[in-house]
mmCIF file of C-alpha atoms in Angstrom:
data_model
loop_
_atom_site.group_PDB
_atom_site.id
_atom_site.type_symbol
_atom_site.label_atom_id
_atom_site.label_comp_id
_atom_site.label_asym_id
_atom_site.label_seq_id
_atom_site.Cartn_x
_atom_site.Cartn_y
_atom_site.Cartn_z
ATOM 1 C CA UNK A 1 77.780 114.521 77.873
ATOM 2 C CA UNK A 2 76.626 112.286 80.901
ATOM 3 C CA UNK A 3 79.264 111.424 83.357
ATOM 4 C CA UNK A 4 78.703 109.524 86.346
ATOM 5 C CA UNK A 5 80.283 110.923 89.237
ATOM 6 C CA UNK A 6 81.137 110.103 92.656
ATOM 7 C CA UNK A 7 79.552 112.060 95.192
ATOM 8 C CA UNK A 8 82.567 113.874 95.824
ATOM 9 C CA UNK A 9 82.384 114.967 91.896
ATOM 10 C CA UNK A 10 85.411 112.828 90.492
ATOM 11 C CA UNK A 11 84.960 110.650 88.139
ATOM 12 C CA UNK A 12 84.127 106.988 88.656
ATOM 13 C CA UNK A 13 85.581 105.324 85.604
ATOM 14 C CA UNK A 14 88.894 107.106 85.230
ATOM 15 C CA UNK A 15 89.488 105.672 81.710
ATOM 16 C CA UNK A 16 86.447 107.785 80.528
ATOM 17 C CA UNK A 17 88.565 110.991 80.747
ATOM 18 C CA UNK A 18 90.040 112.887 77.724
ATOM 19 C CA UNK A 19 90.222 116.388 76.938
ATOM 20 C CA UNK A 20 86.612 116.952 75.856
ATOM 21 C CA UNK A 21 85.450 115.521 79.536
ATOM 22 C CA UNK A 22 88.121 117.691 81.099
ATOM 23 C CA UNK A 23 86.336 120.801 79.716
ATOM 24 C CA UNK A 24 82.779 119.942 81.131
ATOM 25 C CA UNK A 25 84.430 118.942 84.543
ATOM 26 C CA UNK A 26 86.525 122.097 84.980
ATOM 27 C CA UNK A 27 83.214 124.151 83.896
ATOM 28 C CA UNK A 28 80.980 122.707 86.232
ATOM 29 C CA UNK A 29 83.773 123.946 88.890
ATOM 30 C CA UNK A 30 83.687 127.386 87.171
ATOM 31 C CA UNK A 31 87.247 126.849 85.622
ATOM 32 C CA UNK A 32 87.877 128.006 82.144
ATOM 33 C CA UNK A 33 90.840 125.843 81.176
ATOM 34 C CA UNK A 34 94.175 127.920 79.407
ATOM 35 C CA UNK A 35 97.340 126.075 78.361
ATOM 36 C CA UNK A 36 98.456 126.891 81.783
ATOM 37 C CA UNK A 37 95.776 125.084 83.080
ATOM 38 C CA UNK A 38 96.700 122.068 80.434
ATOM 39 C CA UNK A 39 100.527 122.257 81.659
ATOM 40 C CA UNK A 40 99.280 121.407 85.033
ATOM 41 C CA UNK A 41 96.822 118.795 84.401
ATOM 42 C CA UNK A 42 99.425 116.924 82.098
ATOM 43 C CA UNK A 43 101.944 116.694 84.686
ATOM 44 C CA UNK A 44 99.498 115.313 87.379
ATOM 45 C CA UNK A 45 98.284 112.882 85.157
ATOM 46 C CA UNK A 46 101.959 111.974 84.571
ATOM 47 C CA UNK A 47 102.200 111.551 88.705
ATOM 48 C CA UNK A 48 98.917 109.179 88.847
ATOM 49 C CA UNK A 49 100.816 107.325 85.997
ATOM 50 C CA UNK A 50 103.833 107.221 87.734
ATOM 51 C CA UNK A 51 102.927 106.782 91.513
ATOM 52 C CA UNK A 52 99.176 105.430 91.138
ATOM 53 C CA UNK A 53 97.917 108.077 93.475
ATOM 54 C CA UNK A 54 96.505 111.719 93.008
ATOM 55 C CA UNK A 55 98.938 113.613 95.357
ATOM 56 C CA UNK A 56 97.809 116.353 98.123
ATOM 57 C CA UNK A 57 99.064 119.604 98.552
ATOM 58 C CA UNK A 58 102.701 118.942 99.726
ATOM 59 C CA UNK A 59 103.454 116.467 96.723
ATOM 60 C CA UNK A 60 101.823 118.400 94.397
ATOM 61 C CA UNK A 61 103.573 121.510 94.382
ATOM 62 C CA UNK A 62 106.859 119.822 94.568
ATOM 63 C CA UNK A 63 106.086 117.613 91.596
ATOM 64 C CA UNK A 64 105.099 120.906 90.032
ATOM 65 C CA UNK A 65 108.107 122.464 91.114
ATOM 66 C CA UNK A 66 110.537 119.873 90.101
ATOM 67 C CA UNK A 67 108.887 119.661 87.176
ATOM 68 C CA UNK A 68 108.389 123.240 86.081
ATOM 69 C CA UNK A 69 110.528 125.152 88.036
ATOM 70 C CA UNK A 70 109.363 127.432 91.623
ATOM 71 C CA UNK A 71 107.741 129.714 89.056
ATOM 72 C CA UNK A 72 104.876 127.023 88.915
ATOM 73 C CA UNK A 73 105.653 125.048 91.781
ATOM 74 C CA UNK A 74 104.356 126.765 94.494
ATOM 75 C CA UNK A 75 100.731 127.449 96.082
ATOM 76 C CA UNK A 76 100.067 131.055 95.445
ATOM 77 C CA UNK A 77 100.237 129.946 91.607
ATOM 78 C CA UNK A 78 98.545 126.861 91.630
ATOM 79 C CA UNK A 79 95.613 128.568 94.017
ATOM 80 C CA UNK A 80 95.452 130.643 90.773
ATOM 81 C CA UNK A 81 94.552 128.192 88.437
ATOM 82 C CA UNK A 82 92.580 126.046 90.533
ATOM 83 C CA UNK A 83 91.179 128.140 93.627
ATOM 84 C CA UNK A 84 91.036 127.111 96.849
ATOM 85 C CA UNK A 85 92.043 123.675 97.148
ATOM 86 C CA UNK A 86 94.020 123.313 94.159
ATOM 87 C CA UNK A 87 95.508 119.214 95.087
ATOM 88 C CA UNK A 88 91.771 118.543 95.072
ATOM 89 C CA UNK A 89 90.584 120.461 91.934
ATOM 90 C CA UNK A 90 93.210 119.734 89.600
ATOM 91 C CA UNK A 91 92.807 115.836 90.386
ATOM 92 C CA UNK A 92 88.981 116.183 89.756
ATOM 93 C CA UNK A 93 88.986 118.033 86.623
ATOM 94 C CA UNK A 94 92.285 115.815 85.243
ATOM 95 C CA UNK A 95 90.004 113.061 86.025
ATOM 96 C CA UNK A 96 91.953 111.301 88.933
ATOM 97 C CA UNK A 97 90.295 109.977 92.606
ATOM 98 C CA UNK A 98 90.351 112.159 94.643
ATOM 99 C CA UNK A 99 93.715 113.091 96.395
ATOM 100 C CA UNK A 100 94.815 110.211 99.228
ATOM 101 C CA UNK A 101 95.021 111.747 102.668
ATOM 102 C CA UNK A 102 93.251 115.063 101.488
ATOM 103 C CA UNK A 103 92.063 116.451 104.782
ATOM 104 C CA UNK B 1 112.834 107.161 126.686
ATOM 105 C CA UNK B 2 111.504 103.950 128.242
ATOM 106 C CA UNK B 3 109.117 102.103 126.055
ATOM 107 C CA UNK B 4 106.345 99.698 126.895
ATOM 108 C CA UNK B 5 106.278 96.886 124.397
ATOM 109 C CA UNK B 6 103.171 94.620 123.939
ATOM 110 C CA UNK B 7 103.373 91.360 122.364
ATOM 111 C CA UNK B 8 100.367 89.646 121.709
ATOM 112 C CA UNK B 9 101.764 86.594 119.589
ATOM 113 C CA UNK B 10 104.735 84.597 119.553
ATOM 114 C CA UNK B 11 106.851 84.068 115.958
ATOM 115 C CA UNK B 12 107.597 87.663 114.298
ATOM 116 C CA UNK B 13 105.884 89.694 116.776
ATOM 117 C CA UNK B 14 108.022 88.471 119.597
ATOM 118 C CA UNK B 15 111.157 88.124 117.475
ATOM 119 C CA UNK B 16 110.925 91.814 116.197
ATOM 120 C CA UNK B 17 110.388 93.071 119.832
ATOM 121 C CA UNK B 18 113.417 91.203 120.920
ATOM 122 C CA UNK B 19 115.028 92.783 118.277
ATOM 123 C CA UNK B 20 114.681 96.350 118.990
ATOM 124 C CA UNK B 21 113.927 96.222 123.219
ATOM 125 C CA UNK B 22 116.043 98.533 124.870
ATOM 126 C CA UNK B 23 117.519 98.035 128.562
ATOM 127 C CA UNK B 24 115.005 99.630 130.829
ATOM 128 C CA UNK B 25 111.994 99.218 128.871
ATOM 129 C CA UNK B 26 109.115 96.944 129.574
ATOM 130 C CA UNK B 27 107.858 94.081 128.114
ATOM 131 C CA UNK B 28 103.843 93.080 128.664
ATOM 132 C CA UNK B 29 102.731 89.798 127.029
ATOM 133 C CA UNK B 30 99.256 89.969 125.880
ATOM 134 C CA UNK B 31 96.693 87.564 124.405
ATOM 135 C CA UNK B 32 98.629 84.471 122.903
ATOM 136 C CA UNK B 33 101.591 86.436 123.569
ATOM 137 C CA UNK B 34 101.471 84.785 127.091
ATOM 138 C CA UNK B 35 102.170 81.127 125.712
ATOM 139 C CA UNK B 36 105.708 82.409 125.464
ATOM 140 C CA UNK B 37 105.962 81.197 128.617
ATOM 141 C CA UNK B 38 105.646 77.936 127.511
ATOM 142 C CA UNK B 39 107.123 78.392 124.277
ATOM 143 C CA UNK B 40 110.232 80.175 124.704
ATOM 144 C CA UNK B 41 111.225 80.379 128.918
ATOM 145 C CA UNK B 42 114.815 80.163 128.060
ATOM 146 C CA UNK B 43 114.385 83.509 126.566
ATOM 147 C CA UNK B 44 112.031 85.476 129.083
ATOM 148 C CA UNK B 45 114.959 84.261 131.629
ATOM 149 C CA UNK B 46 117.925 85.987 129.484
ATOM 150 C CA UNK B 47 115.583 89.188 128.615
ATOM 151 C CA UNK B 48 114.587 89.465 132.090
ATOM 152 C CA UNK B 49 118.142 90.876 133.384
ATOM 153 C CA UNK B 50 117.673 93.790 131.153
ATOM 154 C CA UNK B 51 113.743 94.202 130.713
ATOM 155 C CA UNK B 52 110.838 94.408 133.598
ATOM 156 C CA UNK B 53 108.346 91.243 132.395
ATOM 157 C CA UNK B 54 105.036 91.435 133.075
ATOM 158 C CA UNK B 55 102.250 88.957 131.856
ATOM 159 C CA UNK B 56 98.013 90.196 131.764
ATOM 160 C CA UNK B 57 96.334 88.519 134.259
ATOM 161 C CA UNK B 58 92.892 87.909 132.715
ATOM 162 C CA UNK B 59 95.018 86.200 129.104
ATOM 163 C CA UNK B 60 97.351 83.959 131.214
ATOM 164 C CA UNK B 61 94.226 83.121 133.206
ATOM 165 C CA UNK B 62 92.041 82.235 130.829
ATOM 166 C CA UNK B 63 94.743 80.043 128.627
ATOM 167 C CA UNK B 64 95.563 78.510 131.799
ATOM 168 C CA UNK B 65 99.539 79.332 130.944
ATOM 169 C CA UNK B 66 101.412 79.168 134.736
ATOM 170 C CA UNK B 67 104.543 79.966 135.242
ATOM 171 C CA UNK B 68 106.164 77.008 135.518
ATOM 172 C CA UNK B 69 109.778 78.021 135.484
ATOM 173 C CA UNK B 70 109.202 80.583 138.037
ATOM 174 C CA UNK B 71 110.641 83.653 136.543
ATOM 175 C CA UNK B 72 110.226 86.299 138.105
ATOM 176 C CA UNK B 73 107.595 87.720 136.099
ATOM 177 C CA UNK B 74 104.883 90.056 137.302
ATOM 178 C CA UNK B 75 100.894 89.866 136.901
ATOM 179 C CA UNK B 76 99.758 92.887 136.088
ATOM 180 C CA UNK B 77 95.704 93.479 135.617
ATOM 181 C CA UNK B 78 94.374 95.813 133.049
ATOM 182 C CA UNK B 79 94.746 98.744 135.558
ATOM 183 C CA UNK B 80 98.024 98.108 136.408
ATOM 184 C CA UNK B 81 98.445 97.750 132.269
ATOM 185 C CA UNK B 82 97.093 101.322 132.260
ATOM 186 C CA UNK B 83 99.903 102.277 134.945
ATOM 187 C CA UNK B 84 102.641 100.651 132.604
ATOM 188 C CA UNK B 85 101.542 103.168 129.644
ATOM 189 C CA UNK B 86 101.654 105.899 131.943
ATOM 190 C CA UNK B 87 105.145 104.960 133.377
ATOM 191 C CA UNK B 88 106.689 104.546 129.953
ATOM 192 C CA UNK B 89 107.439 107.761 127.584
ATOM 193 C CA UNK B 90 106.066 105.350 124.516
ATOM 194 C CA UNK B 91 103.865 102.088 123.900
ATOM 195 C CA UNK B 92 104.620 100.157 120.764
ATOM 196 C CA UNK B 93 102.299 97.108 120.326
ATOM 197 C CA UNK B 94 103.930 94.073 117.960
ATOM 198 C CA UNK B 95 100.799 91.782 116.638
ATOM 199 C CA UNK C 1 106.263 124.606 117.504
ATOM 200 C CA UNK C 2 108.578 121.444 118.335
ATOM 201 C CA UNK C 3 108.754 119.258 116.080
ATOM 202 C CA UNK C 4 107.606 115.591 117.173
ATOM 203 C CA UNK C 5 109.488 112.897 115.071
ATOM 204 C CA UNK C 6 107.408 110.045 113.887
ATOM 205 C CA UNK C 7 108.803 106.570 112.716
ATOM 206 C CA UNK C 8 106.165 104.100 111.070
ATOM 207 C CA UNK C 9 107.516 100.272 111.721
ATOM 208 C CA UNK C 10 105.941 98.548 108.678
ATOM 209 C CA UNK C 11 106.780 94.904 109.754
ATOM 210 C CA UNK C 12 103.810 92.996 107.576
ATOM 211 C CA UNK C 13 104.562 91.605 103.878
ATOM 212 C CA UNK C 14 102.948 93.845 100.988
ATOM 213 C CA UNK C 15 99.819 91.467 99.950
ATOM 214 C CA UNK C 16 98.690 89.771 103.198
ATOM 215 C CA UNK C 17 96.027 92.402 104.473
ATOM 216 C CA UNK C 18 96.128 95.902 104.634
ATOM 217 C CA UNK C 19 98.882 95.953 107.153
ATOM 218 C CA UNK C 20 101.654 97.261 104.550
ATOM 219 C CA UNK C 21 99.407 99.526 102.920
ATOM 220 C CA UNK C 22 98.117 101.674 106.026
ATOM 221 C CA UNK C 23 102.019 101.870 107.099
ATOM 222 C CA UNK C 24 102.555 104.007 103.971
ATOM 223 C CA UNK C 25 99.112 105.617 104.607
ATOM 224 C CA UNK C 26 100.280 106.149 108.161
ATOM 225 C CA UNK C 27 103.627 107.479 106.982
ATOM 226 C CA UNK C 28 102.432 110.094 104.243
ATOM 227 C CA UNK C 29 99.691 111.477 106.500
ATOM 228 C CA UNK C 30 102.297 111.791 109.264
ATOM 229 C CA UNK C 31 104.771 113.268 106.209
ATOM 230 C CA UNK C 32 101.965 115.639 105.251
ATOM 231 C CA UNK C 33 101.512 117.627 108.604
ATOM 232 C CA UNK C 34 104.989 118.422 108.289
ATOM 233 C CA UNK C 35 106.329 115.968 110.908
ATOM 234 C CA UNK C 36 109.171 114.622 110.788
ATOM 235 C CA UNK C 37 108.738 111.293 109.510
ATOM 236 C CA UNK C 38 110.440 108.553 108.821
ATOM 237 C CA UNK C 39 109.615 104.421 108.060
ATOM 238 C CA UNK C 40 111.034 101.386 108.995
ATOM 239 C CA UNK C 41 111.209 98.022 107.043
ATOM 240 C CA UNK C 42 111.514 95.050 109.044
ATOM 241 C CA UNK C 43 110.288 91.471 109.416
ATOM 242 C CA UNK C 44 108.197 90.510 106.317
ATOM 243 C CA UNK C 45 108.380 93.829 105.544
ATOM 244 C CA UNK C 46 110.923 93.479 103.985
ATOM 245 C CA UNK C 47 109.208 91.658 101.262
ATOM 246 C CA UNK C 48 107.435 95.148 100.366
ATOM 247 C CA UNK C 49 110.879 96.732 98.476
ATOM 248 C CA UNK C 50 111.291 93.925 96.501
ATOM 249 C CA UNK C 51 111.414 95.164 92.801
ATOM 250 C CA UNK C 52 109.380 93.751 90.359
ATOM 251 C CA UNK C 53 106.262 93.380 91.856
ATOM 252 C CA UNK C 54 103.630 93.527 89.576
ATOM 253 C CA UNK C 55 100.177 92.947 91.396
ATOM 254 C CA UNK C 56 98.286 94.000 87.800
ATOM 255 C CA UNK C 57 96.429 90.287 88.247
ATOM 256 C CA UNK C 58 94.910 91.200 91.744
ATOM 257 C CA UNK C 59 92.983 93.985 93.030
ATOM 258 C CA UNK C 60 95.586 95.527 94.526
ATOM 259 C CA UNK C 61 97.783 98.780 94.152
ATOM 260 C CA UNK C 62 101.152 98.428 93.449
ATOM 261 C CA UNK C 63 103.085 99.469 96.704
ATOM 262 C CA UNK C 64 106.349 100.327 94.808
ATOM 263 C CA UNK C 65 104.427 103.123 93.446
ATOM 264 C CA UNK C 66 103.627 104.741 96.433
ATOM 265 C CA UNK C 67 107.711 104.247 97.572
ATOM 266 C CA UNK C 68 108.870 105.703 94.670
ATOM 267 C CA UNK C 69 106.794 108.655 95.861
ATOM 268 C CA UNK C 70 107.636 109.208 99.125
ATOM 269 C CA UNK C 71 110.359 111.437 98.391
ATOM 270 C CA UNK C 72 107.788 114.012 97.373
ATOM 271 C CA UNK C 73 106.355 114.278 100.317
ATOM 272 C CA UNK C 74 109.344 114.781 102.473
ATOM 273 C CA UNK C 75 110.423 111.186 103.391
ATOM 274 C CA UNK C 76 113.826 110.877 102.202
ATOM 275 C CA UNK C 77 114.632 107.525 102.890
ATOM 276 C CA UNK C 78 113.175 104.485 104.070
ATOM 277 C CA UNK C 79 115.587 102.160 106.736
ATOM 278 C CA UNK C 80 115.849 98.498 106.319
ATOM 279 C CA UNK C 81 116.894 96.169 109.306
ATOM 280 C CA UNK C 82 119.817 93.955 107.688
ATOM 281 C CA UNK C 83 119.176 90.814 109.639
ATOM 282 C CA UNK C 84 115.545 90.586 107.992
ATOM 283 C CA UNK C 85 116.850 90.770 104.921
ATOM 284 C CA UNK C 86 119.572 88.012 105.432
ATOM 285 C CA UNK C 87 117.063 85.755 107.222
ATOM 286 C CA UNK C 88 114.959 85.943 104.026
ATOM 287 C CA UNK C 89 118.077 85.458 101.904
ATOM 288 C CA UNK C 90 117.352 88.233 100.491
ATOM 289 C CA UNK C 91 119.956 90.791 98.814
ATOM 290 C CA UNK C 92 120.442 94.240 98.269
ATOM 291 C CA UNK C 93 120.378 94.614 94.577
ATOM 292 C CA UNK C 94 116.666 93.137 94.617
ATOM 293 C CA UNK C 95 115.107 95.920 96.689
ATOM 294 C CA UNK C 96 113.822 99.579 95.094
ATOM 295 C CA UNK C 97 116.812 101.152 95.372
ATOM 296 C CA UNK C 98 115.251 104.059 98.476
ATOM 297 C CA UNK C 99 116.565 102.538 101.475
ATOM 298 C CA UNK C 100 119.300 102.580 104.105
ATOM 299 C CA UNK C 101 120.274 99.762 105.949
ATOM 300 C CA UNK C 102 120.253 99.325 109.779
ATOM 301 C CA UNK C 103 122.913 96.930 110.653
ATOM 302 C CA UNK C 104 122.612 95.391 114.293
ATOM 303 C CA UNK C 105 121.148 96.948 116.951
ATOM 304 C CA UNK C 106 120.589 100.167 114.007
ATOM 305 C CA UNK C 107 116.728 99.590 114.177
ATOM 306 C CA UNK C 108 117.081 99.950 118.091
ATOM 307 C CA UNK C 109 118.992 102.313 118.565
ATOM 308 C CA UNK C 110 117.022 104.767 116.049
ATOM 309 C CA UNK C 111 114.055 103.886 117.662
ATOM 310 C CA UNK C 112 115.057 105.287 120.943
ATOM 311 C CA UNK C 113 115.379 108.654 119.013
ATOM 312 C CA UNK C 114 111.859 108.916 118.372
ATOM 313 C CA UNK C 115 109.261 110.427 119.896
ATOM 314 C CA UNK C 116 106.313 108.394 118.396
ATOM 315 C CA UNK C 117 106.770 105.078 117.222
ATOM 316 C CA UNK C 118 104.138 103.669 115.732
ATOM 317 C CA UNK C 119 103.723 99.547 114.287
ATOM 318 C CA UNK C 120 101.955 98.227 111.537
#
């Protein structure tokens, strides 16, 4: 499947994403997706709906966490699923822009 | 907490300073900011009780703007505009 | 560390320029280095809470989304100066209901509470 990519690695046209797309993108980042991973990506798709931005960090886990409960909400878990900068990874691979005011 | 105000336009600029100037803080015009002397004198000569006025020198000089109602406001150049930042705890610039 | 309070005046009206945009920008990037932040509504700025807006016909984001959000990232509220709502005519009940309002010399006096006030 050919996807054109920023340079960055998200996805230009975000209305090319579905599930099939979000399996090649989280396997280029060397993320095997689970239905934990799916839980996740869901709810931040729900946010972009809902607030027309991919969050950072801060927003992210307390979407999560208001969403899901502390179990979920919080870094250690999310740095889990998507290592080391999970605001950034879970937006790429849920195919969002990437995250506004992501230092 | 003194605060150095800059306006640099008359209308909602100026109006929101006035708004929210404290006693004790200064007010710089800038740029068009200095037609206020024209514009609105009665007001620089109530605000002035409370508020040190200052004008830049190189904008009222190069709109030709004088002080015609001789208030007693003070021509500062960009150093001494320097030395107003430094004497106030914060700068907040209306445009 | 002490904590440095931030306010963000946001004093231009949502679709003229960037203005009202980078105030939120400004706000949330404060918001995010765990400052304590906090925005201001005044002047046309006003016009940004109105509900409603719907900006799907220009190329623009809609701003209501990103107030509805700010709560997320730590910015509880969002203060409204009265007067610039009643020299607009404008009431309450048509603003995004995330604000409190700053009657009088409110916006003044909660200015001189913060250490970095910054004006967009």
């Amino acid at each position: 499947m050919d996807l054109t990519l920023d340079k960055d690695g998200y996805l230009l046209d975000t209305t090319e994403w579905n599930r099939e797309v979000a399996v090649q993108l989280a396997c280029d980042s060397g993320v095997e997706l689970t239905d934990e991973h799916w839980q996740i990506l869901d709810l931040l798709r729900t946010f972009y709906q809902n607030f027309e931005h991919a969050p950072n960090q801060r927003p992210f886990v307390k979407y999560v966490a208001n969403h899901l409960g502390k179990d979920k909400g919080n870094s250690l878990y999310l740095m889990k699923l998507f290592p080391e900068s999970p605001a950034k990874l879970a937006a790429k691979i849920a195919g969002l822009p990437r995250p506004t005011n992501c230092f | 907490m003194a605060t150095l105000h800059t306006v640099n336009k008359n209308g909602q600029p100026l109006e929101l300073c006035l708004r929210v100037v404290n006693k004790g803080d200064s007010l710089l015009l800038i740029e068009d900011g200095v037609y206020a002397l024209f514009e609105v004198p009665d007001i620089l000569a109530e605000l002035i009780k409370d508020v040190s006025l200052y004008v830049l020198e190189a904008d009222v000089l190069a709109r030709g703007v004088s002080n015609r109602n001789e208030l007693e406001i003070e021509l500062v150049d960009y150093q001494g505009f320097v030395s107003l930042t430094e004497t106030n705890e914060k700068t907040l610039s209306w445009f | 560390m002490s904590q440095t309070s931030v306010c963000i005046i946001s004093s231009q009206s949502p679709y003229r320029g960037q203005g009202a945009r980078e105030a939120l920008d400004a706000a949330l990037v404060s918001a995010s280095y765990d400052l304590p932040t906090s925005l201001v509504l005044m002047g046309d700025g006003v016009y940004q809470l109105l509900d409603h807006q719907a900006p799907d016909q220009l190329p623009r984001k809609n701003l209501l989304a990103m107030f509805k959000s700010l709560e997320l990232y730590g910015i509880d509220t969002v203060y409204v100066d009265s007067e610039s709502l009643a020299e607009r005519g404008l009431e309450s009940e048509q603003l995004l209901p995330v604000y409190t309002l700053l009657e009088g010399d409110g916006v003044a006096t909660f200015l001189a509470t913060q250490a970095k006030v910054l004006n967009f």
